[in-house]
mmCIF file of C-alpha atoms in Angstrom:
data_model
loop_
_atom_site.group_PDB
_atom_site.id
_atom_site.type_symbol
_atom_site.label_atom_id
_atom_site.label_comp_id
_atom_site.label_asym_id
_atom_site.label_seq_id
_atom_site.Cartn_x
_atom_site.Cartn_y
_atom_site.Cartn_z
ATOM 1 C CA UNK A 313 90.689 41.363 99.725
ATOM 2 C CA UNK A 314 92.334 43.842 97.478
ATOM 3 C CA UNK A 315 93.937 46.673 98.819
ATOM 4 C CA UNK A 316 94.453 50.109 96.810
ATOM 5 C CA UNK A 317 97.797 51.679 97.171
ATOM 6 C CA UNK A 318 97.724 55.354 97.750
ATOM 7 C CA UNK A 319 98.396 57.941 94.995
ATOM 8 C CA UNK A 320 101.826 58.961 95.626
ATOM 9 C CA UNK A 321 102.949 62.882 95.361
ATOM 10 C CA UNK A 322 104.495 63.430 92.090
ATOM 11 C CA UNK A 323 108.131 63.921 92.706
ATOM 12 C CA UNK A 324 108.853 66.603 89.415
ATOM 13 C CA UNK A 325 106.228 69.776 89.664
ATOM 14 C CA UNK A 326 103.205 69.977 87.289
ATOM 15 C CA UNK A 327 103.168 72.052 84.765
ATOM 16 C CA UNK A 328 101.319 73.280 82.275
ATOM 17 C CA UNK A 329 98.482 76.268 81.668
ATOM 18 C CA UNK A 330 95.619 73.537 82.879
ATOM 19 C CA UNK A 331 97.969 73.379 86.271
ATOM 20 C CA UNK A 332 95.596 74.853 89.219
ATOM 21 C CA UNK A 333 95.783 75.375 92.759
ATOM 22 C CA UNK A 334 93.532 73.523 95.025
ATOM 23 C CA UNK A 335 90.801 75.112 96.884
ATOM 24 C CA UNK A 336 91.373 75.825 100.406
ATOM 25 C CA UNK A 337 89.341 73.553 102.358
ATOM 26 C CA UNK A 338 85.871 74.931 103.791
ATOM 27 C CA UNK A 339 86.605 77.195 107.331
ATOM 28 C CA UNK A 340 83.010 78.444 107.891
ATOM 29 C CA UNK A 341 84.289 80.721 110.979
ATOM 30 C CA UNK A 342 87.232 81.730 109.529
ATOM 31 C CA UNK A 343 85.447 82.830 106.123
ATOM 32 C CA UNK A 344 82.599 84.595 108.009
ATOM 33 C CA UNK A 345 85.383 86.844 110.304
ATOM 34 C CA UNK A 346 87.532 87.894 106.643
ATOM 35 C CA UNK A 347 84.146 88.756 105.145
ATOM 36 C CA UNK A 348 83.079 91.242 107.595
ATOM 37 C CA UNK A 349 86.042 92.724 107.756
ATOM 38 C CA UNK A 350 87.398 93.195 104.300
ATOM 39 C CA UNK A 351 84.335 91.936 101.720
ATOM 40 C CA UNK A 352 81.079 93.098 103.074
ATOM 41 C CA UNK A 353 82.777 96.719 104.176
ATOM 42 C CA UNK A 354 84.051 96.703 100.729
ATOM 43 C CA UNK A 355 87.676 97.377 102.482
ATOM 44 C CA UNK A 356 89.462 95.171 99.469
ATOM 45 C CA UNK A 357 87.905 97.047 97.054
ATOM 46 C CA UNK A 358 88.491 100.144 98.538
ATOM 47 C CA UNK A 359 92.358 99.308 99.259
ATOM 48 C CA UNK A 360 92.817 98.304 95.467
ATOM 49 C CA UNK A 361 90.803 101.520 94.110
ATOM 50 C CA UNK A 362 93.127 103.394 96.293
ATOM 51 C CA UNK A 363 96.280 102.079 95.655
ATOM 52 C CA UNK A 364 96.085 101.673 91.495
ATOM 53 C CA UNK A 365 97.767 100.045 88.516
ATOM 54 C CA UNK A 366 94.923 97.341 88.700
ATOM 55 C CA UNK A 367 96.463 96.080 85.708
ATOM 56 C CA UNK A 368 99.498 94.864 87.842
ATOM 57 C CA UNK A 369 98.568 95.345 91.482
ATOM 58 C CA UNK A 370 96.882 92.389 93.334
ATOM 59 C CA UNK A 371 94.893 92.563 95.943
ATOM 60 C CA UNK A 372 93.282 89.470 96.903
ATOM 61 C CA UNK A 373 93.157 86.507 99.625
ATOM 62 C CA UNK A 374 92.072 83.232 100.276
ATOM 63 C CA UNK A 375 93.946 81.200 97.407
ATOM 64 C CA UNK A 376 97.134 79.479 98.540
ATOM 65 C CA UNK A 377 100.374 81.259 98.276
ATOM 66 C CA UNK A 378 103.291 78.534 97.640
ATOM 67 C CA UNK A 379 107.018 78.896 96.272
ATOM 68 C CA UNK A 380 106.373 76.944 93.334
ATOM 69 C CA UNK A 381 103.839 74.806 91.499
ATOM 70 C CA UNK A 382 102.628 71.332 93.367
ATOM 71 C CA UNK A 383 99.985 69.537 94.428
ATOM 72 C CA UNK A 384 101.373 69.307 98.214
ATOM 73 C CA UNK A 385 99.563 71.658 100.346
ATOM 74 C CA UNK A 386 101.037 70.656 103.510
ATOM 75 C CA UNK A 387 102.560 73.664 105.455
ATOM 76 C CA UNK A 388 101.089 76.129 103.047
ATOM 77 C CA UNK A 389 98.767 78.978 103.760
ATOM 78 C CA UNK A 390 95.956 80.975 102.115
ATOM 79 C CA UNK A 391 95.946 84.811 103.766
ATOM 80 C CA UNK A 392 93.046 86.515 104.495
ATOM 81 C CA UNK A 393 94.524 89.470 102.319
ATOM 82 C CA UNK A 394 97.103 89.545 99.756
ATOM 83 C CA UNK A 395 98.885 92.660 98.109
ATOM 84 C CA UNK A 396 101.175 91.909 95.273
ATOM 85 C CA UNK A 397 102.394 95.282 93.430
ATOM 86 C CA UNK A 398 103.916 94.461 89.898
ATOM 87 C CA UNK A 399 102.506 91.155 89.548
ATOM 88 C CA UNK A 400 100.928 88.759 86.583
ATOM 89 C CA UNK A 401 97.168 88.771 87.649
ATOM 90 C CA UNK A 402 96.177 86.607 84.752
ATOM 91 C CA UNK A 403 98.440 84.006 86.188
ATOM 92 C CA UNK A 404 97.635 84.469 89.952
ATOM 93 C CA UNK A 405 93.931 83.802 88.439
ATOM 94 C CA UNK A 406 94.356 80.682 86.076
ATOM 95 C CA UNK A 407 96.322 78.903 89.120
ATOM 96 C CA UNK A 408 94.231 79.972 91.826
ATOM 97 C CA UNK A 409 96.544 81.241 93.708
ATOM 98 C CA UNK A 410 100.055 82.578 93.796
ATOM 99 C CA UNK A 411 103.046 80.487 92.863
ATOM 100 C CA UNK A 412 105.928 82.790 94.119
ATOM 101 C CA UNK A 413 108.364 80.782 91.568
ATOM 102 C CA UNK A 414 106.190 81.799 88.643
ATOM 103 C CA UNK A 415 105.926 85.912 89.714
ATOM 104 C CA UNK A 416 108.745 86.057 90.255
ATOM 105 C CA UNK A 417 108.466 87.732 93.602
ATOM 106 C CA UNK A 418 106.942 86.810 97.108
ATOM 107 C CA UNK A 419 103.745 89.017 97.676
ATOM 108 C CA UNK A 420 104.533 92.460 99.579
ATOM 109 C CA UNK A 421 101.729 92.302 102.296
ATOM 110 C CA UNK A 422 99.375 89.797 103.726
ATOM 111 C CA UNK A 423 96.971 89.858 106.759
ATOM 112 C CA UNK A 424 95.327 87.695 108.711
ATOM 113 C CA UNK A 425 91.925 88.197 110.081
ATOM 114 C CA UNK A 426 91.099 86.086 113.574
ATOM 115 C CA UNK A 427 88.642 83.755 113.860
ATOM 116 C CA UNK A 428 88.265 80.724 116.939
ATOM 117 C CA UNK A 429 89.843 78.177 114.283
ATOM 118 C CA UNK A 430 92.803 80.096 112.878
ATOM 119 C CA UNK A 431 93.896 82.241 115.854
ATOM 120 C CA UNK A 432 96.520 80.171 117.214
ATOM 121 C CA UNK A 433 98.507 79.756 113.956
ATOM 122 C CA UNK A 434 98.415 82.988 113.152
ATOM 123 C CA UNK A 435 100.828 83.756 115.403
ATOM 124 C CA UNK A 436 102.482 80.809 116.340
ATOM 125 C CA UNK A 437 103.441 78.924 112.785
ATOM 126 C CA UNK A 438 102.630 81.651 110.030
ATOM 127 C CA UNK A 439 104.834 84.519 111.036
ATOM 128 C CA UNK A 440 108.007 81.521 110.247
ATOM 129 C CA UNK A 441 106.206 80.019 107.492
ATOM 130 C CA UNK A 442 105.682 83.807 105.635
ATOM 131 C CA UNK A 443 108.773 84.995 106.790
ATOM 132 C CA UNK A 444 110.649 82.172 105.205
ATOM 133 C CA UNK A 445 108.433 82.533 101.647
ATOM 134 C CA UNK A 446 110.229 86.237 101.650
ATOM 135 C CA UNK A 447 106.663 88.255 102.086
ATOM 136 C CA UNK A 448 107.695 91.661 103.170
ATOM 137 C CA UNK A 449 105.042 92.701 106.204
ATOM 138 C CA UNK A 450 102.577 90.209 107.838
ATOM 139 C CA UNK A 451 99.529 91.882 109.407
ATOM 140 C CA UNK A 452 96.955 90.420 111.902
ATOM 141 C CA UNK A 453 93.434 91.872 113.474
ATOM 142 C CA UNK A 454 91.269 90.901 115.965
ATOM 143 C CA UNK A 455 87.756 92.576 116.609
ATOM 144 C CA UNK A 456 88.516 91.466 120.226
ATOM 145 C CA UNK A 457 91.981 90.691 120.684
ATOM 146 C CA UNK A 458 90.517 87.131 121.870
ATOM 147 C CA UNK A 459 92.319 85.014 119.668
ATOM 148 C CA UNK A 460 95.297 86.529 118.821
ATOM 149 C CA UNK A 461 95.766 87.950 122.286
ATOM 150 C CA UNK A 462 96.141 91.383 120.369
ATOM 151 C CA UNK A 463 93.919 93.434 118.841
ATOM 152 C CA UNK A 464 96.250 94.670 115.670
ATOM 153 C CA UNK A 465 100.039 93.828 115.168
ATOM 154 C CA UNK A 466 102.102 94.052 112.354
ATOM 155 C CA UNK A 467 105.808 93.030 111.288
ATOM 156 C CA UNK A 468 108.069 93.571 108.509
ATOM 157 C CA UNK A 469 110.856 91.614 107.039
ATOM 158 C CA UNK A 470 114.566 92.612 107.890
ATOM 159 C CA UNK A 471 117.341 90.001 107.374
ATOM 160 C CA UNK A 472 114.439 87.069 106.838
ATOM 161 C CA UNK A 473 113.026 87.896 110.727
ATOM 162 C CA UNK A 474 109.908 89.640 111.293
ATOM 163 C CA UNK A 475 110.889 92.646 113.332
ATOM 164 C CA UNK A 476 107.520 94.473 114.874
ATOM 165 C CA UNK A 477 106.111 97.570 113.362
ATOM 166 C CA UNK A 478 105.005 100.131 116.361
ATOM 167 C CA UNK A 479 101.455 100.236 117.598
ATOM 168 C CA UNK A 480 100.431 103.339 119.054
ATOM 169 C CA UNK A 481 97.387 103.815 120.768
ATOM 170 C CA UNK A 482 95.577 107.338 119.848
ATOM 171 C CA UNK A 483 93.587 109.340 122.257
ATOM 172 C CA UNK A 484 90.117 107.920 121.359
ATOM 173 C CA UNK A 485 91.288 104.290 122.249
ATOM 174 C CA UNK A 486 91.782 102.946 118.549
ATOM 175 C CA UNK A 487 94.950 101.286 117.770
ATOM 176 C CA UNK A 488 97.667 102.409 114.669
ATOM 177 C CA UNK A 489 100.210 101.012 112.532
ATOM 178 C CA UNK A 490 102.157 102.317 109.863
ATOM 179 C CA UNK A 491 102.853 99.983 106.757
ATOM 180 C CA UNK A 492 105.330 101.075 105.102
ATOM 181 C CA UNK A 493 104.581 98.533 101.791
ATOM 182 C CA UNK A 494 101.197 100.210 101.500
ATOM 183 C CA UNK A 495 101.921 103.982 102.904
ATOM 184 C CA UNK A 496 98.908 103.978 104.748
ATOM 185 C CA UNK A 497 98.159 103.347 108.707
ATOM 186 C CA UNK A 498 96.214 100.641 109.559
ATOM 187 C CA UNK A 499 93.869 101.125 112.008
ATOM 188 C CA UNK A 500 91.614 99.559 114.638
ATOM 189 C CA UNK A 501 88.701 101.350 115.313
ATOM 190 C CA UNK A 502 85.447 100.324 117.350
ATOM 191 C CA UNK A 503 86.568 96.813 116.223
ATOM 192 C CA UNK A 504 86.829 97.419 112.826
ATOM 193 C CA UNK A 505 89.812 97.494 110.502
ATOM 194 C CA UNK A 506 90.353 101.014 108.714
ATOM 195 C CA UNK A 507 92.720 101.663 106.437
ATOM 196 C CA UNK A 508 94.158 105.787 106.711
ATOM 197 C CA UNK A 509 95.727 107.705 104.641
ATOM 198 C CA UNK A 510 98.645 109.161 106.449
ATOM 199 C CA UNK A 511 98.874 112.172 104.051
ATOM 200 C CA UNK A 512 95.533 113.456 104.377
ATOM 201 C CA UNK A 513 95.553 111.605 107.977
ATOM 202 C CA UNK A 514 91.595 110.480 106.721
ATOM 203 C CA UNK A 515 90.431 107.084 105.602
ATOM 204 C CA UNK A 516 90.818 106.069 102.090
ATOM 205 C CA UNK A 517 87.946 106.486 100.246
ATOM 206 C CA UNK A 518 85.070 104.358 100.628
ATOM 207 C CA UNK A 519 81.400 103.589 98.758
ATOM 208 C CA UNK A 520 79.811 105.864 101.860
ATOM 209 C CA UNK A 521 82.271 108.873 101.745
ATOM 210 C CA UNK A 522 82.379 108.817 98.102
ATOM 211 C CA UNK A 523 78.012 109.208 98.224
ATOM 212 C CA UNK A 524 78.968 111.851 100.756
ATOM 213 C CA UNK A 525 81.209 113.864 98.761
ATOM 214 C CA UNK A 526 79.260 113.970 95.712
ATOM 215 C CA UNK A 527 75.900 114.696 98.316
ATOM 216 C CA UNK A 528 77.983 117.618 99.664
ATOM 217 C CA UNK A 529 78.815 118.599 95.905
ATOM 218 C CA UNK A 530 75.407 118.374 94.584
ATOM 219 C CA UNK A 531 74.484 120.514 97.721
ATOM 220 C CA UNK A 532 76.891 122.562 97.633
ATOM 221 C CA UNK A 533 75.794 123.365 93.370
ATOM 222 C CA UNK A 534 72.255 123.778 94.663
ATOM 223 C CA UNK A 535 73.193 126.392 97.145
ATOM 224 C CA UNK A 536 75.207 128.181 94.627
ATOM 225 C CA UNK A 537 72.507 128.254 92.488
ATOM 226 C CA UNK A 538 70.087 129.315 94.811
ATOM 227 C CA UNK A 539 72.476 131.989 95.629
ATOM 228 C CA UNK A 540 72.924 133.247 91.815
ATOM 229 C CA UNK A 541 68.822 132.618 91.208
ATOM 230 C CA UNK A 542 68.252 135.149 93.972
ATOM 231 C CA UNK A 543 70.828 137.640 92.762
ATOM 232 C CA UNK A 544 69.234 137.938 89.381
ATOM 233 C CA UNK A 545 65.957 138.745 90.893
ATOM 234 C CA UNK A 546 67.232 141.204 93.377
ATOM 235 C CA UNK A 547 68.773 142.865 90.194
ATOM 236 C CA UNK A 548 65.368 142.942 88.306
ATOM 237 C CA UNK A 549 64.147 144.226 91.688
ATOM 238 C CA UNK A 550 66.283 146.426 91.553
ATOM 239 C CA UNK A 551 65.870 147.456 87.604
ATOM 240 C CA UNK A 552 62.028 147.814 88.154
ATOM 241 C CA UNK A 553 62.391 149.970 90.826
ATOM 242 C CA UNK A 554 64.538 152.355 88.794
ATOM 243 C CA UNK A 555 62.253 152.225 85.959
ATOM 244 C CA UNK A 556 59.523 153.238 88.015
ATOM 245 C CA UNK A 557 61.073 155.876 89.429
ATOM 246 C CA UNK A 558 62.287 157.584 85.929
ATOM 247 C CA UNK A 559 58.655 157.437 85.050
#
């Protein structure tokens, strides 16, 4: 019988511009928790609109984030979210993924969404795992808190340990975080992740409020108008009334 000896891992890093990242391997639970909460709200979108420089600001997510280029996956994770400020987006794209070596910088933020498959190493293995790739703040959020045994928590970087960012709980019963990477509070709300900005102390703006404020402006025009239209005619009102008079 003839036996095939297994492929072994290249010992020197690919290179190359046809070097790519593998996939991450199908998590159907795991995809269908991230896209509720930060594709089919449209909250990545929204969190890239808001914070700019699209040019050089990533803001993306499940694509492998490793130290350098290789085809060993082993111990290596692929965030729900992803912000990278002053970053090559052309490269993050043509390796599908981010090579830390090759930006030249760990990414600032990631988060982790919970699902039933992912919960446990979110907070037992990836806090270590991202804390020793340098990312800055590590996020999680649970609808639930029934996998993560919290419902939001967040940590940021000091001396290489994760040291937790305060969670307050406001009056209504949602939970708040500050991040300082971002300079906006996250937020769990009715078991959905909102992202606020502390300035203005309102969400950031969305597809909905966006329709909303130009509603209230087109509303606001129309009343104005209104307003003016009736104006003029109580001025030829007036007018006619004068005229009549003098004759």
């Amino acid at each position: 019988m003839t036996t095939t000896k297994p492929t072994p891992i290249p010992t020197t890093p690919p290179t190359g511009p046809e070097f790519r990242l593998p996939e991450p391997p199908e998590d159907h639970e795991s995809k269908v928790t991230s896209f509720l909460h930060l594709a089919a709200n449209g909250n990545a979108h929204h969190l890239a609109m808001h914070l700019g420089n699209l040019d050089t600001t990533l803001v993306g997510g499940e694509r492998y984030v490793v130290a350098r280029t290789t085809r060993n996956m082993a111990g290596s994770h692929y965030p729900d979210l992803v912000v990278a400020f002053d970053v090559n987006l052309a490269a993050y794209h043509a390796r599908n993924g981010y090579i830390i070596d090759e930006q030249g910088k760990p990414p600032d933020f990631v988060l982790e969404i919970a699902s039933p498959s992912t919960g446990n190493t979110d907070m037992d293995e990836k806090p270590a795992d991202y804390a020793a790739q340098g990312i800055g703040e590590y996020w999680t959020f649970d609808a639930t808190g029934e996998y993560h045994g919290v419902r939001l928590s967040g940590y940021r970087l000091v001396g290489g340990v994760y040291v937790a960012i305060d969670i307050e709980e406001l009056p209504d019963g949602s939970l708040q975080g500050y991040s300082p990477t971002l300079n906006l509070d996250l937020r769990w709300e009715l078991e959905q992740l909102v992202f606020y900005d502390p300035a203005s102390g309102q969400p950031i703006a969305t597809f909905n409020s966006e329709r909303e404020r130009a509603d209230n402006a087109e509303a606001r025009a129309d009343t104005a108008e209104a307003r003016a239209a009736a104006a003029e005619a109580r001025i030829r009102e007036l007018e006619d009334k004068l005229r009549r008079r003098d004759d």
